[in-house]
Amino acid sequence: MSTAKIVILNWNGADHLRRFLPSVVAAAPADIEVIVADNGSTDNSTTILVQEFPSVQIIQLDRNYGFAGGYNRALKQIEADYYILLNSDVETPDGWLTPILRELEQNPDIAAVSPKLRAYCAPEKFEYAGASGGYLDFLGYPFCRGRILRHVEIDKGQYDDSRNLFWVSGAAFCCRADVFHALGGFDEDFFAHMEEIDLCWRMQLAGYRIRIVPTSVVYHLGGGTLQTDSPRKIFFNHRNNLAMLFKCAPPVQRITVAIIRPFLDLLAAFSYLAQGQRANFCAVFRAYRDFIRWHGMLAKKRRTIRRSRKCEAYGIYRGSIVLRYLFGQHTFDKLL
């Protein structure tokens, strides 16, 4: 019989644990253990877990390894067929796990599956980080069914069909443990941001499908660690996105990105400067500096990925989501 375990990575998230962990514990079936992997927190997270959540197992890491490294180290210590990774700011209703696990049980070629994400503070809307499943445009910009760039739609059931797509959010990410470990887990050099999209891409290249199951719904607060416009988040998103494209994209896409993306990213940098956000302006250039420094390392990773490639990825939009957005197409259904 297959086993599944819920794993929540925590870093200085004491308030989130008190606020959201009760729903996770209450909704977890009796045979599914809830585990919190603490990423070297310096607040009272561990004390709260011991005193207020005695049924929750704790894995204590010695320092903050980021989202990617923290999960990789924690999951090496956990035996299960399926890992259910949850952000510490996700509320889970009763029954949310049933359709997710059923999808994996019935389809051995699915590597990762996710529920639909709604916004915790505005439950009628999709949640920015994942909505009803994600895609990637040809230049590497992620978007979702229910969220195009900064525009988030109200959930009216318009994207309630289960389907294959390019990526699912790390905020609620259920995957096969053997596939996760066979592919080396998340790329630890990313530290945080884009690591789940990168892993979904590598899973697809290895011959697996990525799936959204909107009959399962969770509620995500979002922005719990880094705010959307923080310089650190802008740095990680730009750097890791470029690294992911260099590693995983086929030659034509990689060449196209190399020609066009620097111009678009330069425009983004100067738009930050025009708004008086000098730190964000500098973050874009720091991202390119690190990406260039990584070139040799990324080339080795790319060769390894391409050698084991079984197919190309599904769900890359053959156009520019930025251009479509600028021309007024702000909802996913207008892209079809």
PDB file of N, CA, C and O in Angstrom, residues 45-79:
ATOM      1  N   SER A  45       9.650  28.870  16.900  1.00  0.00           N
ATOM      2  CA  SER A  45       8.895  27.880  16.128  1.00  0.00           C
ATOM      3  C   SER A  45       8.934  26.499  16.755  1.00  0.00           C
ATOM      4  O   SER A  45       7.899  25.824  16.896  1.00  0.00           O
ATOM      5  N   THR A  46      10.113  26.039  17.113  1.00  0.00           N
ATOM      6  CA  THR A  46      10.256  24.685  17.641  1.00  0.00           C
ATOM      7  C   THR A  46       9.510  24.529  18.961  1.00  0.00           C
ATOM      8  O   THR A  46       8.850  23.501  19.203  1.00  0.00           O
ATOM      9  N   THR A  47       9.593  25.526  19.811  1.00  0.00           N
ATOM     10  CA  THR A  47       8.880  25.483  21.093  1.00  0.00           C
ATOM     11  C   THR A  47       7.377  25.370  20.875  1.00  0.00           C
ATOM     12  O   THR A  47       6.685  24.585  21.535  1.00  0.00           O
ATOM     13  N   ILE A  48       6.858  26.140  19.931  1.00  0.00           N
ATOM     14  CA  ILE A  48       5.429  26.090  19.624  1.00  0.00           C
ATOM     15  C   ILE A  48       5.035  24.704  19.116  1.00  0.00           C
ATOM     16  O   ILE A  48       4.001  24.156  19.521  1.00  0.00           O
ATOM     17  N   LEU A  49       5.856  24.137  18.257  1.00  0.00           N
ATOM     18  CA  LEU A  49       5.551  22.806  17.724  1.00  0.00           C
ATOM     19  C   LEU A  49       5.507  21.764  18.838  1.00  0.00           C
ATOM     20  O   LEU A  49       4.588  20.931  18.893  1.00  0.00           O
ATOM     21  N   VAL A  50       6.479  21.796  19.725  1.00  0.00           N
ATOM     22  CA  VAL A  50       6.544  20.811  20.811  1.00  0.00           C
ATOM     23  C   VAL A  50       5.373  20.968  21.767  1.00  0.00           C
ATOM     24  O   VAL A  50       4.735  19.987  22.179  1.00  0.00           O
ATOM     25  N   GLN A  51       5.040  22.206  22.105  1.00  0.00           N
ATOM     26  CA  GLN A  51       4.025  22.445  23.123  1.00  0.00           C
ATOM     27  C   GLN A  51       2.595  22.395  22.590  1.00  0.00           C
ATOM     28  O   GLN A  51       1.679  21.949  23.298  1.00  0.00           O
ATOM     29  N   GLU A  52       2.402  22.833  21.356  1.00  0.00           N
ATOM     30  CA  GLU A  52       1.040  22.986  20.853  1.00  0.00           C
ATOM     31  C   GLU A  52       0.641  21.962  19.789  1.00  0.00           C
ATOM     32  O   GLU A  52      -0.551  21.796  19.514  1.00  0.00           O
ATOM     33  N   PHE A  53       1.625  21.289  19.196  1.00  0.00           N
ATOM     34  CA  PHE A  53       1.325  20.315  18.142  1.00  0.00           C
ATOM     35  C   PHE A  53       2.103  19.021  18.395  1.00  0.00           C
ATOM     36  O   PHE A  53       3.019  18.666  17.643  1.00  0.00           O
ATOM     37  N   PRO A  54       1.773  18.311  19.471  1.00  0.00           N
ATOM     38  CA  PRO A  54       2.540  17.116  19.842  1.00  0.00           C
ATOM     39  C   PRO A  54       2.474  15.998  18.808  1.00  0.00           C
ATOM     40  O   PRO A  54       3.360  15.133  18.785  1.00  0.00           O
ATOM     41  N   SER A  55       1.455  15.982  17.954  1.00  0.00           N
ATOM     42  CA  SER A  55       1.335  14.919  16.950  1.00  0.00           C
ATOM     43  C   SER A  55       2.227  15.159  15.730  1.00  0.00           C
ATOM     44  O   SER A  55       2.387  14.258  14.897  1.00  0.00           O
ATOM     45  N   VAL A  56       2.785  16.354  15.628  1.00  0.00           N
ATOM     46  CA  VAL A  56       3.597  16.716  14.458  1.00  0.00           C
ATOM     47  C   VAL A  56       5.063  16.352  14.706  1.00  0.00           C
ATOM     48  O   VAL A  56       5.649  16.742  15.723  1.00  0.00           O
ATOM     49  N   GLN A  57       5.639  15.619  13.771  1.00  0.00           N
ATOM     50  CA  GLN A  57       7.061  15.276  13.864  1.00  0.00           C
ATOM     51  C   GLN A  57       7.903  16.471  13.436  1.00  0.00           C
ATOM     52  O   GLN A  57       7.532  17.223  12.534  1.00  0.00           O
ATOM     53  N   ILE A  58       9.050  16.648  14.078  1.00  0.00           N
ATOM     54  CA  ILE A  58       9.940  17.771  13.763  1.00  0.00           C
ATOM     55  C   ILE A  58      11.260  17.240  13.227  1.00  0.00           C
ATOM     56  O   ILE A  58      11.866  16.330  13.807  1.00  0.00           O
ATOM     57  N   ILE A  59      11.695  17.796  12.112  1.00  0.00           N
ATOM     58  CA  ILE A  59      13.057  17.575  11.610  1.00  0.00           C
ATOM     59  C   ILE A  59      13.791  18.892  11.772  1.00  0.00           C
ATOM     60  O   ILE A  59      13.379  19.918  11.218  1.00  0.00           O
ATOM     61  N   GLN A  60      14.864  18.886  12.525  1.00  0.00           N
ATOM     62  CA  GLN A  60      15.591  20.119  12.831  1.00  0.00           C
ATOM     63  C   GLN A  60      16.844  20.220  11.958  1.00  0.00           C
ATOM     64  O   GLN A  60      17.757  19.397  12.061  1.00  0.00           O
ATOM     65  N   LEU A  61      16.867  21.214  11.079  1.00  0.00           N
ATOM     66  CA  LEU A  61      18.059  21.484  10.272  1.00  0.00           C
ATOM     67  C   LEU A  61      18.913  22.532  10.979  1.00  0.00           C
ATOM     68  O   LEU A  61      18.398  23.381  11.706  1.00  0.00           O
ATOM     69  N   ASP A  62      20.225  22.463  10.753  1.00  0.00           N
ATOM     70  CA  ASP A  62      21.139  23.295  11.541  1.00  0.00           C
ATOM     71  C   ASP A  62      21.194  24.750  11.105  1.00  0.00           C
ATOM     72  O   ASP A  62      21.653  25.611  11.844  1.00  0.00           O
ATOM     73  N   ARG A  63      20.716  25.054   9.883  1.00  0.00           N
ATOM     74  CA  ARG A  63      20.706  26.440   9.415  1.00  0.00           C
ATOM     75  C   ARG A  63      19.704  26.568   8.275  1.00  0.00           C
ATOM     76  O   ARG A  63      19.097  25.580   7.866  1.00  0.00           O
ATOM     77  N   ASN A  64      19.558  27.793   7.785  1.00  0.00           N
ATOM     78  CA  ASN A  64      18.611  28.047   6.711  1.00  0.00           C
ATOM     79  C   ASN A  64      19.249  27.679   5.365  1.00  0.00           C
ATOM     80  O   ASN A  64      20.133  28.386   4.881  1.00  0.00           O
ATOM     81  N   TYR A  65      18.773  26.593   4.774  1.00  0.00           N
ATOM     82  CA  TYR A  65      19.279  26.140   3.477  1.00  0.00           C
ATOM     83  C   TYR A  65      18.411  26.619   2.313  1.00  0.00           C
ATOM     84  O   TYR A  65      18.600  26.187   1.178  1.00  0.00           O
ATOM     85  N   GLY A  66      17.465  27.509   2.601  1.00  0.00           N
ATOM     86  CA  GLY A  66      16.558  27.954   1.560  1.00  0.00           C
ATOM     87  C   GLY A  66      15.478  26.927   1.299  1.00  0.00           C
ATOM     88  O   GLY A  66      15.463  25.831   1.867  1.00  0.00           O
ATOM     89  N   PHE A  67      14.547  27.276   0.428  1.00  0.00           N
ATOM     90  CA  PHE A  67      13.449  26.367   0.082  1.00  0.00           C
ATOM     91  C   PHE A  67      13.995  25.090  -0.538  1.00  0.00           C
ATOM     92  O   PHE A  67      13.628  23.978  -0.143  1.00  0.00           O
ATOM     93  N   ALA A  68      14.885  25.247  -1.510  1.00  0.00           N
ATOM     94  CA  ALA A  68      15.389  24.087  -2.246  1.00  0.00           C
ATOM     95  C   ALA A  68      16.235  23.180  -1.359  1.00  0.00           C
ATOM     96  O   ALA A  68      15.979  21.979  -1.230  1.00  0.00           O
ATOM     97  N   GLY A  69      17.247  23.735  -0.734  1.00  0.00           N
ATOM     98  CA  GLY A  69      18.138  22.933   0.087  1.00  0.00           C
ATOM     99  C   GLY A  69      17.473  22.385   1.334  1.00  0.00           C
ATOM    100  O   GLY A  69      17.750  21.262   1.765  1.00  0.00           O
ATOM    101  N   GLY A  70      16.571  23.164   1.920  1.00  0.00           N
ATOM    102  CA  GLY A  70      15.871  22.708   3.113  1.00  0.00           C
ATOM    103  C   GLY A  70      15.014  21.487   2.835  1.00  0.00           C
ATOM    104  O   GLY A  70      15.061  20.488   3.567  1.00  0.00           O
ATOM    105  N   TYR A  71      14.239  21.562   1.757  1.00  0.00           N
ATOM    106  CA  TYR A  71      13.411  20.406   1.413  1.00  0.00           C
ATOM    107  C   TYR A  71      14.271  19.211   1.012  1.00  0.00           C
ATOM    108  O   TYR A  71      13.978  18.069   1.394  1.00  0.00           O
ATOM    109  N   ASN A  72      15.306  19.438   0.241  1.00  0.00           N
ATOM    110  CA  ASN A  72      16.152  18.312  -0.167  1.00  0.00           C
ATOM    111  C   ASN A  72      16.710  17.570   1.039  1.00  0.00           C
ATOM    112  O   ASN A  72      16.701  16.329   1.090  1.00  0.00           O
ATOM    113  N   ARG A  73      17.210  18.303   2.014  1.00  0.00           N
ATOM    114  CA  ARG A  73      17.791  17.665   3.195  1.00  0.00           C
ATOM    115  C   ARG A  73      16.723  16.981   4.042  1.00  0.00           C
ATOM    116  O   ARG A  73      16.947  15.885   4.575  1.00  0.00           O
ATOM    117  N   ALA A  74      15.579  17.612   4.181  1.00  0.00           N
ATOM    118  CA  ALA A  74      14.513  17.010   4.992  1.00  0.00           C
ATOM    119  C   ALA A  74      13.974  15.734   4.344  1.00  0.00           C
ATOM    120  O   ALA A  74      13.790  14.713   5.017  1.00  0.00           O
ATOM    121  N   LEU A  75      13.741  15.770   3.035  1.00  0.00           N
ATOM    122  CA  LEU A  75      13.122  14.631   2.365  1.00  0.00           C
ATOM    123  C   LEU A  75      14.046  13.421   2.293  1.00  0.00           C
ATOM    124  O   LEU A  75      13.566  12.289   2.153  1.00  0.00           O
ATOM    125  N   LYS A  76      15.346  13.641   2.385  1.00  0.00           N
ATOM    126  CA  LYS A  76      16.267  12.500   2.453  1.00  0.00           C
ATOM    127  C   LYS A  76      16.060  11.696   3.733  1.00  0.00           C
ATOM    128  O   LYS A  76      16.448  10.529   3.805  1.00  0.00           O
ATOM    129  N   GLN A  77      15.433  12.321   4.728  1.00  0.00           N
ATOM    130  CA  GLN A  77      15.199  11.653   6.009  1.00  0.00           C
ATOM    131  C   GLN A  77      13.794  11.067   6.127  1.00  0.00           C
ATOM    132  O   GLN A  77      13.450  10.509   7.172  1.00  0.00           O
ATOM    133  N   ILE A  78      13.008  11.178   5.070  1.00  0.00           N
ATOM    134  CA  ILE A  78      11.608  10.776   5.145  1.00  0.00           C
ATOM    135  C   ILE A  78      11.330   9.678   4.128  1.00  0.00           C
ATOM    136  O   ILE A  78      11.569   9.857   2.932  1.00  0.00           O
ATOM    137  N   GLU A  79      10.817   8.565   4.602  1.00  0.00           N
ATOM    138  CA  GLU A  79      10.456   7.458   3.718  1.00  0.00           C
ATOM    139  C   GLU A  79       8.955   7.505   3.426  1.00  0.00           C
ATOM    140  O   GLU A  79       8.133   7.475   4.339  1.00  0.00           O
TER     141      GLU A  79
END
